[in-house]
């Protein structure tokens, strides 16, 4: 059995994130630890859950956080590339599957959210990359009959006596070595990639339409559902004429659920079009009469009176601008 250690503080932080932001993920607590979900067809060196180096020097990075446009795949690949001494753009970035090793260190569960990815993985990912690089250097020293001190690395290659050898050349020996635990990390003044400007690792794929999004995933027999929910918080479904959608192309079912009505179809677009054709009626609740114009009117009226709490009022803004030598 696998139990993820989640402190009270991490639980409270996690639930706060769930209540106030976008979060994707799940917990594996209480489940048997599965085998690492890595590419079994690519033979190679797998020193940890995050890296796989093949004989042809393809370096896969199993990114533990979900990419939602925030650039996490580039950010975390940069941490790996820095300590592994390989250009992040040369990494084969693969999004990791379900496994406890991919739990977010800040929350103790496998989730993405709360702007935690870099903070949570700053040291752990750099450490696994540094440890892997150390194993490659040790393996190269054994294979080449040289001292480790005489070897350097650069962009996925070991440099020995002026000759360049790809990491993949030494993985067979590296597999026999015991992984170090606390290889020294680079000081900031030696960074080649962290803090530097370079393209996103997914820029080409997204620009050419080859990137795979969640909506692109398909499995045999897969159906898609689109839900029509109440436009007002808390309003329940009163009635809906299901027949409007039931006879539309691809639709396999129309189901009333607690939050509205769901249309199930063989294709996403079929479900979307059919759901849009429905005219569900939801119960009338107090919030139904609230709109932007009403809120603005209420705010304007409230500002005319003396009620309410005044926030801190310190300093003289006008004087500060007048005395400043530079104004942005």
GROMACS .gro file of C-alpha atoms in nm:
model
  328
    1UNK     CA    1   0.000   0.000   0.000
    2UNK     CA    2   0.114   0.354  -0.069
    3UNK     CA    3   0.046   0.633   0.178
    4UNK     CA    4   0.131   0.989   0.083
    5UNK     CA    5   0.247   1.192   0.383
    6UNK     CA    6   0.024   1.500   0.389
    7UNK     CA    7   0.064   1.743   0.677
    8UNK     CA    8  -0.223   1.951   0.816
    9UNK     CA    9  -0.063   2.265   0.672
   10UNK     CA   10  -0.032   2.112   0.324
   11UNK     CA   11  -0.393   1.994   0.343
   12UNK     CA   12  -0.515   2.343   0.434
   13UNK     CA   13  -0.302   2.505   0.163
   14UNK     CA   14  -0.426   2.249  -0.089
   15UNK     CA   15  -0.790   2.302  -0.006
   16UNK     CA   16  -0.739   2.679  -0.024
   17UNK     CA   17  -0.598   2.639  -0.374
   18UNK     CA   18  -0.892   2.421  -0.475
   19UNK     CA   19  -1.128   2.690  -0.351
   20UNK     CA   20  -0.958   2.976  -0.530
   21UNK     CA   21  -0.783   2.858  -0.844
   22UNK     CA   22  -0.739   2.604  -1.118
   23UNK     CA   23  -0.614   2.267  -0.997
   24UNK     CA   24  -0.564   1.942  -1.183
   25UNK     CA   25  -0.464   1.622  -1.013
   26UNK     CA   26  -0.554   1.343  -0.777
   27UNK     CA   27  -0.428   1.149  -0.479
   28UNK     CA   28  -0.290   0.798  -0.490
   29UNK     CA   29  -0.320   0.755  -0.116
   30UNK     CA   30  -0.429   0.407  -0.018
   31UNK     CA   31  -0.361   0.255  -0.359
   32UNK     CA   32  -0.100  -0.003  -0.440
   33UNK     CA   33   0.207   0.163  -0.589
   34UNK     CA   34   0.198   0.089  -0.963
   35UNK     CA   35   0.495   0.033  -1.187
   36UNK     CA   36   0.649   0.352  -1.318
   37UNK     CA   37   0.452   0.462  -1.627
   38UNK     CA   38   0.752   0.505  -1.856
   39UNK     CA   39   0.809   0.412  -2.220
   40UNK     CA   40   0.881   0.038  -2.210
   41UNK     CA   41   0.957   0.024  -2.584
   42UNK     CA   42   1.259   0.252  -2.548
   43UNK     CA   43   1.539   0.051  -2.387
   44UNK     CA   44   1.766   0.264  -2.181
   45UNK     CA   45   1.888   0.396  -1.851
   46UNK     CA   46   1.614   0.490  -1.602
   47UNK     CA   47   1.793   0.627  -1.294
   48UNK     CA   48   1.474   0.771  -1.143
   49UNK     CA   49   1.108   0.838  -1.221
   50UNK     CA   50   1.186   1.150  -1.422
   51UNK     CA   51   1.459   1.057  -1.668
   52UNK     CA   52   1.522   0.793  -1.933
   53UNK     CA   53   1.833   0.793  -2.155
   54UNK     CA   54   1.839   0.563  -2.457
   55UNK     CA   55   2.142   0.426  -2.646
   56UNK     CA   56   2.081   0.675  -2.929
   57UNK     CA   57   2.113   0.957  -2.672
   58UNK     CA   58   1.745   1.047  -2.662
   59UNK     CA   59   1.684   1.195  -2.319
   60UNK     CA   60   1.322   1.174  -2.204
   61UNK     CA   61   1.201   1.395  -1.922
   62UNK     CA   62   0.879   1.276  -1.757
   63UNK     CA   63   0.725   1.607  -1.653
   64UNK     CA   64   0.531   1.559  -1.327
   65UNK     CA   65   0.303   1.862  -1.365
   66UNK     CA   66   0.027   1.936  -1.616
   67UNK     CA   67   0.078   2.196  -1.887
   68UNK     CA   68  -0.217   2.436  -1.900
   69UNK     CA   69  -0.046   2.710  -2.096
   70UNK     CA   70   0.145   2.837  -1.794
   71UNK     CA   71   0.478   2.712  -1.932
   72UNK     CA   72   0.543   2.448  -1.667
   73UNK     CA   73   0.685   2.201  -1.920
   74UNK     CA   74   0.949   2.456  -2.018
   75UNK     CA   75   1.016   2.567  -1.662
   76UNK     CA   76   1.069   2.217  -1.523
   77UNK     CA   77   1.264   2.105  -1.831
   78UNK     CA   78   1.495   2.399  -1.763
   79UNK     CA   79   1.566   2.271  -1.411
   80UNK     CA   80   1.649   1.928  -1.551
   81UNK     CA   81   1.855   2.065  -1.839
   82UNK     CA   82   2.058   2.288  -1.609
   83UNK     CA   83   2.187   2.013  -1.383
   84UNK     CA   84   2.202   1.741  -1.650
   85UNK     CA   85   2.397   1.974  -1.880
   86UNK     CA   86   2.165   1.945  -2.176
   87UNK     CA   87   1.973   2.209  -2.369
   88UNK     CA   88   1.610   2.197  -2.247
   89UNK     CA   89   1.500   2.215  -2.611
   90UNK     CA   90   1.689   1.890  -2.676
   91UNK     CA   91   1.488   1.704  -2.412
   92UNK     CA   92   1.200   1.480  -2.515
   93UNK     CA   93   0.938   1.611  -2.272
   94UNK     CA   94   0.671   1.352  -2.189
   95UNK     CA   95   0.392   1.417  -1.940
   96UNK     CA   96   0.411   1.168  -1.657
   97UNK     CA   97   0.139   0.915  -1.584
   98UNK     CA   98  -0.014   0.831  -1.248
   99UNK     CA   99   0.238   0.738  -0.980
  100UNK     CA  100   0.318   0.849  -0.626
  101UNK     CA  101   0.669   0.954  -0.735
  102UNK     CA  102   0.504   1.235  -0.928
  103UNK     CA  103   0.324   1.381  -0.627
  104UNK     CA  104   0.359   1.756  -0.588
  105UNK     CA  105   0.608   1.805  -0.300
  106UNK     CA  106   0.416   2.110  -0.179
  107UNK     CA  107   0.087   1.924  -0.137
  108UNK     CA  108   0.168   1.555  -0.108
  109UNK     CA  109  -0.066   1.455  -0.392
  110UNK     CA  110  -0.030   1.440  -0.770
  111UNK     CA  111  -0.172   1.779  -0.863
  112UNK     CA  112  -0.092   2.096  -1.054
  113UNK     CA  113  -0.204   2.430  -0.914
  114UNK     CA  114  -0.137   2.720  -0.684
  115UNK     CA  115   0.164   2.840  -0.884
  116UNK     CA  116   0.358   2.571  -0.700
  117UNK     CA  117   0.544   2.387  -0.977
  118UNK     CA  118   0.877   2.573  -0.976
  119UNK     CA  119   0.873   2.627  -0.601
  120UNK     CA  120   0.797   2.261  -0.533
  121UNK     CA  121   1.045   2.116  -0.781
  122UNK     CA  122   1.329   2.369  -0.769
  123UNK     CA  123   1.552   2.143  -0.562
  124UNK     CA  124   1.408   1.791  -0.622
  125UNK     CA  125   1.430   1.799  -1.003
  126UNK     CA  126   1.768   1.967  -1.005
  127UNK     CA  127   1.888   1.701  -0.762
  128UNK     CA  128   1.774   1.401  -0.969
  129UNK     CA  129   1.933   1.559  -1.278
  130UNK     CA  130   2.259   1.630  -1.097
  131UNK     CA  131   2.267   1.275  -0.960
  132UNK     CA  132   2.207   1.134  -1.308
  133UNK     CA  133   2.486   1.346  -1.457
  134UNK     CA  134   2.719   1.224  -1.181
  135UNK     CA  135   2.640   0.862  -1.271
  136UNK     CA  136   2.706   0.930  -1.640
  137UNK     CA  137   3.043   1.086  -1.555
  138UNK     CA  138   3.135   0.792  -1.331
  139UNK     CA  139   3.035   0.546  -1.603
  140UNK     CA  140   3.234   0.739  -1.863
  141UNK     CA  141   3.540   0.740  -1.639
  142UNK     CA  142   3.518   0.361  -1.605
  143UNK     CA  143   3.459   0.301  -1.978
  144UNK     CA  144   3.728   0.542  -2.095
  145UNK     CA  145   3.983   0.461  -1.826
  146UNK     CA  146   4.006   0.822  -1.714
  147UNK     CA  147   3.957   1.007  -1.388
  148UNK     CA  148   3.621   1.169  -1.319
  149UNK     CA  149   3.799   1.499  -1.256
  150UNK     CA  150   3.931   1.500  -1.613
  151UNK     CA  151   3.582   1.482  -1.762
  152UNK     CA  152   3.334   1.761  -1.830
  153UNK     CA  153   2.985   1.763  -1.980
  154UNK     CA  154   2.806   1.985  -2.226
  155UNK     CA  155   2.470   1.952  -2.398
  156UNK     CA  156   2.424   1.580  -2.346
  157UNK     CA  157   2.785   1.485  -2.413
  158UNK     CA  158   3.086   1.389  -2.205
  159UNK     CA  159   3.403   1.571  -2.309
  160UNK     CA  160   3.723   1.370  -2.263
  161UNK     CA  161   4.059   1.486  -2.397
  162UNK     CA  162   3.881   1.710  -2.645
  163UNK     CA  163   3.659   1.429  -2.773
  164UNK     CA  164   3.281   1.434  -2.733
  165UNK     CA  165   3.089   1.123  -2.632
  166UNK     CA  166   2.705   1.116  -2.610
  167UNK     CA  167   2.556   1.023  -2.275
  168UNK     CA  168   2.391   0.722  -2.439
  169UNK     CA  169   2.733   0.566  -2.494
  170UNK     CA  170   2.776   0.509  -2.121
  171UNK     CA  171   2.431   0.403  -2.004
  172UNK     CA  172   2.512   0.031  -1.993
  173UNK     CA  173   2.779   0.092  -1.732
  174UNK     CA  174   2.567   0.355  -1.557
  175UNK     CA  175   2.298   0.093  -1.498
  176UNK     CA  176   2.540  -0.099  -1.276
  177UNK     CA  177   2.616   0.197  -1.051
  178UNK     CA  178   2.452   0.299  -0.727
  179UNK     CA  179   2.280   0.634  -0.755
  180UNK     CA  180   2.427   0.913  -0.541
  181UNK     CA  181   2.189   1.108  -0.320
  182UNK     CA  182   2.331   1.455  -0.267
  183UNK     CA  183   2.538   1.555  -0.569
  184UNK     CA  184   2.635   1.921  -0.538
  185UNK     CA  185   2.409   2.154  -0.734
  186UNK     CA  186   2.540   2.434  -0.953
  187UNK     CA  187   2.578   2.782  -0.803
  188UNK     CA  188   2.371   3.049  -0.975
  189UNK     CA  189   2.675   3.208  -1.142
  190UNK     CA  190   2.724   2.886  -1.343
  191UNK     CA  191   2.370   2.864  -1.479
  192UNK     CA  192   2.350   2.817  -1.855
  193UNK     CA  193   1.974   2.787  -1.888
  194UNK     CA  194   1.799   2.896  -1.568
  195UNK     CA  195   1.716   3.263  -1.592
  196UNK     CA  196   1.806   3.279  -1.960
  197UNK     CA  197   1.574   3.351  -2.253
  198UNK     CA  198   1.497   3.072  -2.500
  199UNK     CA  199   1.185   2.938  -2.678
  200UNK     CA  200   0.925   2.725  -2.503
  201UNK     CA  201   0.979   2.352  -2.542
  202UNK     CA  202   0.626   2.315  -2.681
  203UNK     CA  203   0.635   2.615  -2.916
  204UNK     CA  204   0.692   2.420  -3.238
  205UNK     CA  205   0.430   2.153  -3.160
  206UNK     CA  206   0.167   2.412  -3.072
  207UNK     CA  207   0.252   2.625  -3.376
  208UNK     CA  208   0.225   2.332  -3.617
  209UNK     CA  209  -0.088   2.173  -3.471
  210UNK     CA  210   0.092   1.856  -3.363
  211UNK     CA  211   0.059   1.915  -2.987
  212UNK     CA  212  -0.173   1.670  -2.812
  213UNK     CA  213  -0.427   1.826  -2.576
  214UNK     CA  214  -0.655   1.652  -2.332
  215UNK     CA  215  -0.946   1.691  -2.570
  216UNK     CA  216  -0.747   1.504  -2.839
  217UNK     CA  217  -0.723   1.184  -2.635
  218UNK     CA  218  -0.935   0.899  -2.768
  219UNK     CA  219  -0.983   0.539  -2.656
  220UNK     CA  220  -1.199   0.262  -2.804
  221UNK     CA  221  -1.567   0.319  -2.731
  222UNK     CA  222  -1.506   0.663  -2.584
  223UNK     CA  223  -1.801   0.903  -2.559
  224UNK     CA  224  -1.807   1.275  -2.480
  225UNK     CA  225  -2.041   1.468  -2.252
  226UNK     CA  226  -2.129   1.837  -2.246
  227UNK     CA  227  -2.324   1.975  -1.950
  228UNK     CA  228  -2.575   2.260  -1.957
  229UNK     CA  229  -2.562   2.416  -1.612
  230UNK     CA  230  -2.765   2.690  -1.452
  231UNK     CA  231  -2.631   3.038  -1.526
  232UNK     CA  232  -2.700   3.120  -1.161
  233UNK     CA  233  -2.522   2.962  -0.867
  234UNK     CA  234  -2.740   2.721  -0.670
  235UNK     CA  235  -3.034   2.699  -0.910
  236UNK     CA  236  -3.158   2.343  -0.974
  237UNK     CA  237  -3.301   2.205  -1.296
  238UNK     CA  238  -3.682   2.225  -1.314
  239UNK     CA  239  -3.748   2.070  -1.654
  240UNK     CA  240  -3.597   2.013  -1.996
  241UNK     CA  241  -3.726   1.869  -2.324
  242UNK     CA  242  -3.470   1.594  -2.389
  243UNK     CA  243  -3.616   1.497  -2.726
  244UNK     CA  244  -3.469   1.809  -2.885
  245UNK     CA  245  -3.120   1.664  -2.842
  246UNK     CA  246  -3.192   1.290  -2.842
  247UNK     CA  247  -3.256   1.278  -3.216
  248UNK     CA  248  -2.949   1.479  -3.315
  249UNK     CA  249  -2.651   1.308  -3.489
  250UNK     CA  250  -2.420   1.108  -3.262
  251UNK     CA  251  -2.621   1.161  -2.943
  252UNK     CA  252  -2.646   0.845  -2.733
  253UNK     CA  253  -2.809   0.980  -2.416
  254UNK     CA  254  -2.942   1.290  -2.242
  255UNK     CA  255  -2.915   1.267  -1.864
  256UNK     CA  256  -3.049   1.494  -1.591
  257UNK     CA  257  -2.783   1.542  -1.324
  258UNK     CA  258  -2.763   1.740  -1.001
  259UNK     CA  259  -2.604   2.042  -1.168
  260UNK     CA  260  -2.810   2.048  -1.488
  261UNK     CA  261  -2.842   1.824  -1.791
  262UNK     CA  262  -2.568   1.629  -1.971
  263UNK     CA  263  -2.567   1.535  -2.338
  264UNK     CA  264  -2.359   1.228  -2.427
  265UNK     CA  265  -2.243   1.171  -2.785
  266UNK     CA  266  -1.981   0.979  -2.979
  267UNK     CA  267  -1.798   1.300  -3.070
  268UNK     CA  268  -1.734   1.612  -2.866
  269UNK     CA  269  -1.872   1.854  -3.124
  270UNK     CA  270  -2.191   1.649  -3.158
  271UNK     CA  271  -2.242   1.672  -2.782
  272UNK     CA  272  -2.168   2.045  -2.784
  273UNK     CA  273  -2.414   2.124  -3.063
  274UNK     CA  274  -2.688   1.909  -2.910
  275UNK     CA  275  -2.639   2.062  -2.565
  276UNK     CA  276  -2.668   2.410  -2.716
  277UNK     CA  277  -3.004   2.310  -2.870
  278UNK     CA  278  -3.157   2.231  -2.531
  279UNK     CA  279  -3.368   2.486  -2.346
  280UNK     CA  280  -3.341   2.382  -1.981
  281UNK     CA  281  -3.549   2.567  -1.724
  282UNK     CA  282  -3.389   2.627  -1.386
  283UNK     CA  283  -3.556   2.733  -1.062
  284UNK     CA  284  -3.574   3.099  -0.971
  285UNK     CA  285  -3.336   3.186  -0.687
  286UNK     CA  286  -3.251   3.524  -0.529
  287UNK     CA  287  -2.929   3.554  -0.727
  288UNK     CA  288  -3.125   3.529  -1.052
  289UNK     CA  289  -3.203   3.898  -1.027
  290UNK     CA  290  -2.841   4.002  -0.977
  291UNK     CA  291  -2.643   4.124  -1.276
  292UNK     CA  292  -2.342   4.349  -1.340
  293UNK     CA  293  -2.554   4.662  -1.373
  294UNK     CA  294  -2.720   4.590  -1.037
  295UNK     CA  295  -2.388   4.538  -0.861
  296UNK     CA  296  -2.244   4.860  -1.004
  297UNK     CA  297  -2.553   5.053  -0.899
  298UNK     CA  298  -2.533   4.913  -0.545
  299UNK     CA  299  -2.162   5.002  -0.521
  300UNK     CA  300  -2.227   5.355  -0.643
  301UNK     CA  301  -2.506   5.404  -0.388
  302UNK     CA  302  -2.295   5.263  -0.106
  303UNK     CA  303  -2.013   5.508  -0.181
  304UNK     CA  304  -2.246   5.803  -0.132
  305UNK     CA  305  -2.291   5.727   0.237
  306UNK     CA  306  -2.053   5.728   0.532
  307UNK     CA  307  -2.095   5.362   0.619
  308UNK     CA  308  -1.828   5.104   0.558
  309UNK     CA  309  -1.464   5.066   0.655
  310UNK     CA  310  -1.191   5.296   0.529
  311UNK     CA  311  -0.866   5.124   0.439
  312UNK     CA  312  -0.521   5.248   0.546
  313UNK     CA  313  -0.446   5.596   0.412
  314UNK     CA  314  -0.077   5.674   0.456
  315UNK     CA  315   0.157   5.916   0.286
  316UNK     CA  316   0.099   6.181   0.021
  317UNK     CA  317   0.076   6.034  -0.330
  318UNK     CA  318   0.082   6.370  -0.507
  319UNK     CA  319   0.387   6.484  -0.313
  320UNK     CA  320   0.560   6.155  -0.382
  321UNK     CA  321   0.514   6.191  -0.757
  322UNK     CA  322   0.627   6.553  -0.745
  323UNK     CA  323   0.947   6.467  -0.558
  324UNK     CA  324   1.038   6.169  -0.776
  325UNK     CA  325   1.319   6.209  -1.028
  326UNK     CA  326   1.174   5.933  -1.248
  327UNK     CA  327   0.807   5.866  -1.315
  328UNK     CA  328   0.699   5.545  -1.491
   0.00000   0.00000   0.00000
